Short mmCIF file of C-alpha atoms in Angstrom, two decimals:
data_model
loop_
_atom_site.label_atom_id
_atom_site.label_comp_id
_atom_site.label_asym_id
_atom_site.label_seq_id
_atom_site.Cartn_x
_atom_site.Cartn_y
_atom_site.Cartn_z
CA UNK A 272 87.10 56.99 113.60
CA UNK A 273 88.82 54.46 111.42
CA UNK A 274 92.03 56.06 109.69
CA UNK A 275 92.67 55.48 105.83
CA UNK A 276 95.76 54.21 104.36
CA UNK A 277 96.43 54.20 100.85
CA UNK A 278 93.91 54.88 98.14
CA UNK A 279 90.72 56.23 99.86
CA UNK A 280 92.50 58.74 101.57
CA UNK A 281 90.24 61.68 99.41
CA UNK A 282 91.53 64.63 97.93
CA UNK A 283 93.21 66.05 100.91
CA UNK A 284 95.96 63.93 100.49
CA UNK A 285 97.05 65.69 96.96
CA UNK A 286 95.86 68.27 97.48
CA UNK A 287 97.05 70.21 100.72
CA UNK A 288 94.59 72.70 102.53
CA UNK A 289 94.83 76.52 101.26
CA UNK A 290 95.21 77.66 105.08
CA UNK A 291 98.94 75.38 104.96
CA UNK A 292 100.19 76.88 101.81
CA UNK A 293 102.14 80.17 101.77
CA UNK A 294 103.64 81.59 98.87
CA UNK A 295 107.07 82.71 98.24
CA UNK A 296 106.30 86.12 97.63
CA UNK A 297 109.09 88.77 97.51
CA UNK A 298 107.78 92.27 98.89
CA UNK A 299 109.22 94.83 98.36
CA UNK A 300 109.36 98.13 100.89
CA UNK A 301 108.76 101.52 99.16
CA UNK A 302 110.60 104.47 100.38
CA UNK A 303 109.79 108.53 99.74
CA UNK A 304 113.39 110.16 98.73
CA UNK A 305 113.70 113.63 97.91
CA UNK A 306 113.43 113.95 94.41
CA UNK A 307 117.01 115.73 93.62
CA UNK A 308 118.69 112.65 95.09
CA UNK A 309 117.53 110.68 91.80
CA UNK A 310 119.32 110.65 89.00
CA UNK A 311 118.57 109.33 85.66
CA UNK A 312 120.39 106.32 84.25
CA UNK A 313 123.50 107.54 82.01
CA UNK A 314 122.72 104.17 80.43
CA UNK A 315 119.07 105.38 79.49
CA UNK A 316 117.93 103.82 76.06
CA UNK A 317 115.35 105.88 75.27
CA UNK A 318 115.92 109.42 74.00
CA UNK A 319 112.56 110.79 72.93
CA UNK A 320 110.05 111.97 76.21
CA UNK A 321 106.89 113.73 74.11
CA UNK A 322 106.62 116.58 76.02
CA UNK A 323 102.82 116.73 76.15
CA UNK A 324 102.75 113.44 77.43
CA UNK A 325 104.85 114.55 80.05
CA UNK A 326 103.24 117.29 80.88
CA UNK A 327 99.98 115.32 80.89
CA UNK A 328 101.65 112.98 83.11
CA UNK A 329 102.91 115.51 85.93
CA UNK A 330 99.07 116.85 85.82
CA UNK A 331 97.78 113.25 86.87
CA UNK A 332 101.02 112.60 89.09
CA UNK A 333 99.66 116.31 90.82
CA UNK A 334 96.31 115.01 91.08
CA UNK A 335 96.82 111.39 92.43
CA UNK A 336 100.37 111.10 93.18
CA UNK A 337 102.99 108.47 91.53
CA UNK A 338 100.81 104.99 91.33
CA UNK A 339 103.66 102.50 90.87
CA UNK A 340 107.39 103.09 92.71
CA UNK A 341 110.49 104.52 90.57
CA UNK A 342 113.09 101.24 90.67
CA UNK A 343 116.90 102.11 92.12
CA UNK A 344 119.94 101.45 93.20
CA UNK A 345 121.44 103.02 96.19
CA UNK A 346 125.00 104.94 95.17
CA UNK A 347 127.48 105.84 97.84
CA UNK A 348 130.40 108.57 97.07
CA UNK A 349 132.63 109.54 99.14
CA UNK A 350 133.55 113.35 99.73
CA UNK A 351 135.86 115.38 101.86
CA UNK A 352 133.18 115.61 104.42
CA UNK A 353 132.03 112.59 104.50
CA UNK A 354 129.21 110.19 102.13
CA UNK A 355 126.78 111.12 99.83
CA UNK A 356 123.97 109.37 98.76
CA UNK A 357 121.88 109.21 95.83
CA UNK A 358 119.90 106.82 94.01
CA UNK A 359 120.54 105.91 90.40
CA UNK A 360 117.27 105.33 88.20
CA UNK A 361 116.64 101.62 87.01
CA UNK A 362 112.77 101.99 86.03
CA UNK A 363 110.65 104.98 85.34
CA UNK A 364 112.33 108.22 83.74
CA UNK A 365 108.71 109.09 82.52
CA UNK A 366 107.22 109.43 85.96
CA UNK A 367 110.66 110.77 87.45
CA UNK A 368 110.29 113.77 84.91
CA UNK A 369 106.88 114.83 85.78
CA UNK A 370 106.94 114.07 88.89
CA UNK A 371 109.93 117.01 88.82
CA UNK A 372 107.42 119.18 86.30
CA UNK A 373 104.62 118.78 88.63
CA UNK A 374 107.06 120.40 91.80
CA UNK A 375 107.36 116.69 94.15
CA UNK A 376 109.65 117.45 97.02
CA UNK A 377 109.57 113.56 97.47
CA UNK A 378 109.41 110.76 95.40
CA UNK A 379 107.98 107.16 95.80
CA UNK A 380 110.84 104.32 95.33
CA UNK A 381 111.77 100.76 95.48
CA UNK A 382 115.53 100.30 96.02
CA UNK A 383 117.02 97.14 94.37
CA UNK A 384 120.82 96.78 95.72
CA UNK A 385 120.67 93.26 92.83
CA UNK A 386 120.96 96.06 89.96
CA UNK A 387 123.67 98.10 91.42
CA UNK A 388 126.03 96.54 88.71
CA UNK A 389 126.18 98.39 85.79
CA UNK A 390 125.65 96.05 83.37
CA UNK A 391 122.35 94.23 85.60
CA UNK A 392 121.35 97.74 85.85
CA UNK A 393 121.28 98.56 82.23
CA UNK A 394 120.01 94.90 81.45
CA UNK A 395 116.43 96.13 83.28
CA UNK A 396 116.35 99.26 81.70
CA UNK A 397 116.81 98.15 78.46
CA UNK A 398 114.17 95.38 78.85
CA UNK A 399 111.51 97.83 80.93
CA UNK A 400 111.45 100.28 77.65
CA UNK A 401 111.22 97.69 75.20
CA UNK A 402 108.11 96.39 77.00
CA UNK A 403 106.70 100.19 76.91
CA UNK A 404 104.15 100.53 73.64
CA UNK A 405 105.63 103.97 72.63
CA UNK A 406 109.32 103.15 72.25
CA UNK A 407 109.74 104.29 68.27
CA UNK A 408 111.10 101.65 66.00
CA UNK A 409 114.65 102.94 65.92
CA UNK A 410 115.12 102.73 70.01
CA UNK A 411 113.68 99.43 70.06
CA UNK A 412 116.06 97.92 67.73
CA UNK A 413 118.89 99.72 69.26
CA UNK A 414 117.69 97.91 72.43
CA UNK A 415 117.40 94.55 70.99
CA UNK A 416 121.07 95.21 69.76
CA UNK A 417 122.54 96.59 72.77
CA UNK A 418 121.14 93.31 74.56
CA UNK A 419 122.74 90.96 72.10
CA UNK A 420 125.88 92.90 71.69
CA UNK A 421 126.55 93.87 75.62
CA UNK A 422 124.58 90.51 77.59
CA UNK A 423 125.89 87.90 74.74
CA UNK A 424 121.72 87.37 74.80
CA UNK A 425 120.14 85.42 71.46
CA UNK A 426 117.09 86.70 69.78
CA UNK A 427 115.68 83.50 71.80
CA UNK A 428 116.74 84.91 75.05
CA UNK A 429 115.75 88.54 74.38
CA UNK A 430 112.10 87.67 73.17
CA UNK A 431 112.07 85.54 76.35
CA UNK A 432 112.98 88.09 78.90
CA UNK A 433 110.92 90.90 77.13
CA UNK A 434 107.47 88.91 76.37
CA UNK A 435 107.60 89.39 72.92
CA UNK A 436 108.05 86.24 70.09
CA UNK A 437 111.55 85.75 68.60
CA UNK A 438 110.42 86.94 65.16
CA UNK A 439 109.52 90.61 66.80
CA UNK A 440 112.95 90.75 67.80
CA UNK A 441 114.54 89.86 64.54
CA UNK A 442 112.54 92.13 62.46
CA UNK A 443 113.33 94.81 64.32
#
């Protein structure tokens, strides 16, 4: 067989085989922790949880379980006898709260030791409930604010990191 140099070589030679390519995909492991060992984020931006929603919420969670991980941080204290642990909530008060309605011994988690800073911490949580669609107005802009004020962030950076255009972010 001859052997190709140069141009000729076909489209192999840009573009590489599927089998050779693997992607840099971060997973990451989910862990059950008993639910009274996660505590909600002191830093929480939103205030309003519609009860019915809630409630509607634990009766799915009872029915099929938690569908996507709660996101934390592992805490360490020490004690006189010893360390406890708990886990500080990043991402997902909603499902933490019916998951406690519904009577879960255990919940589903992904613990992320990147956000165990306080201010990377709040930084998600502010961004994860200004993606939500039933943030009212008011928490939203006290979001947006709390970004600019505590990150240094423009209304450039802000729309950037929360999917939304820069004039969103300004009018609210």
């Amino acid at each position: 067989m001859k052997k190709l140099f140069g141009l000729g070589k076909g489209l192999n030679s840009l573009i590489p085989d599927a089998k050779h390519i693997t992607p840099e995909v971060k997973k990451d492991s989910v862990f059950y922790v008993e639910i009274h060992k996660v505590r909600p984020n002191p830093q929480q931006p939103r205030h309003d949880f519609d009860d019915d929603g809630l409630k509607e919420l634990s009766k799915s969670i009872k029915k099929y379980g938690i569908l996507q991980p709660l996101l934390v941080s592992k805490v360490e204290e020490e004690n006189n006898r010893g360390m406890n642990v708990f886990y500080q909530l990043i991402a997902g008060e909603r499902r933490l709260r019916a998951a406690k309605i519904a009577g879960l011994p255990h919940v589903p988690v992904i613990i992320r030791d990147d956000f165990s800073e306080p201010k990377a911490n709040l930084e998600v949580a502010l961004i994860e409930n200004v993606q939500r669609t039933d943030l009212n107005p008011v928490e939203e802009a006290e979001a947006y604010d709390r970004l600019a004020k505590e990150f240094g962030l423009t209304q450039k950076e802000i729309a950037e990191k929360v999917a939304k255009s820069r004039e969103v972010v300004a009018n609210a």
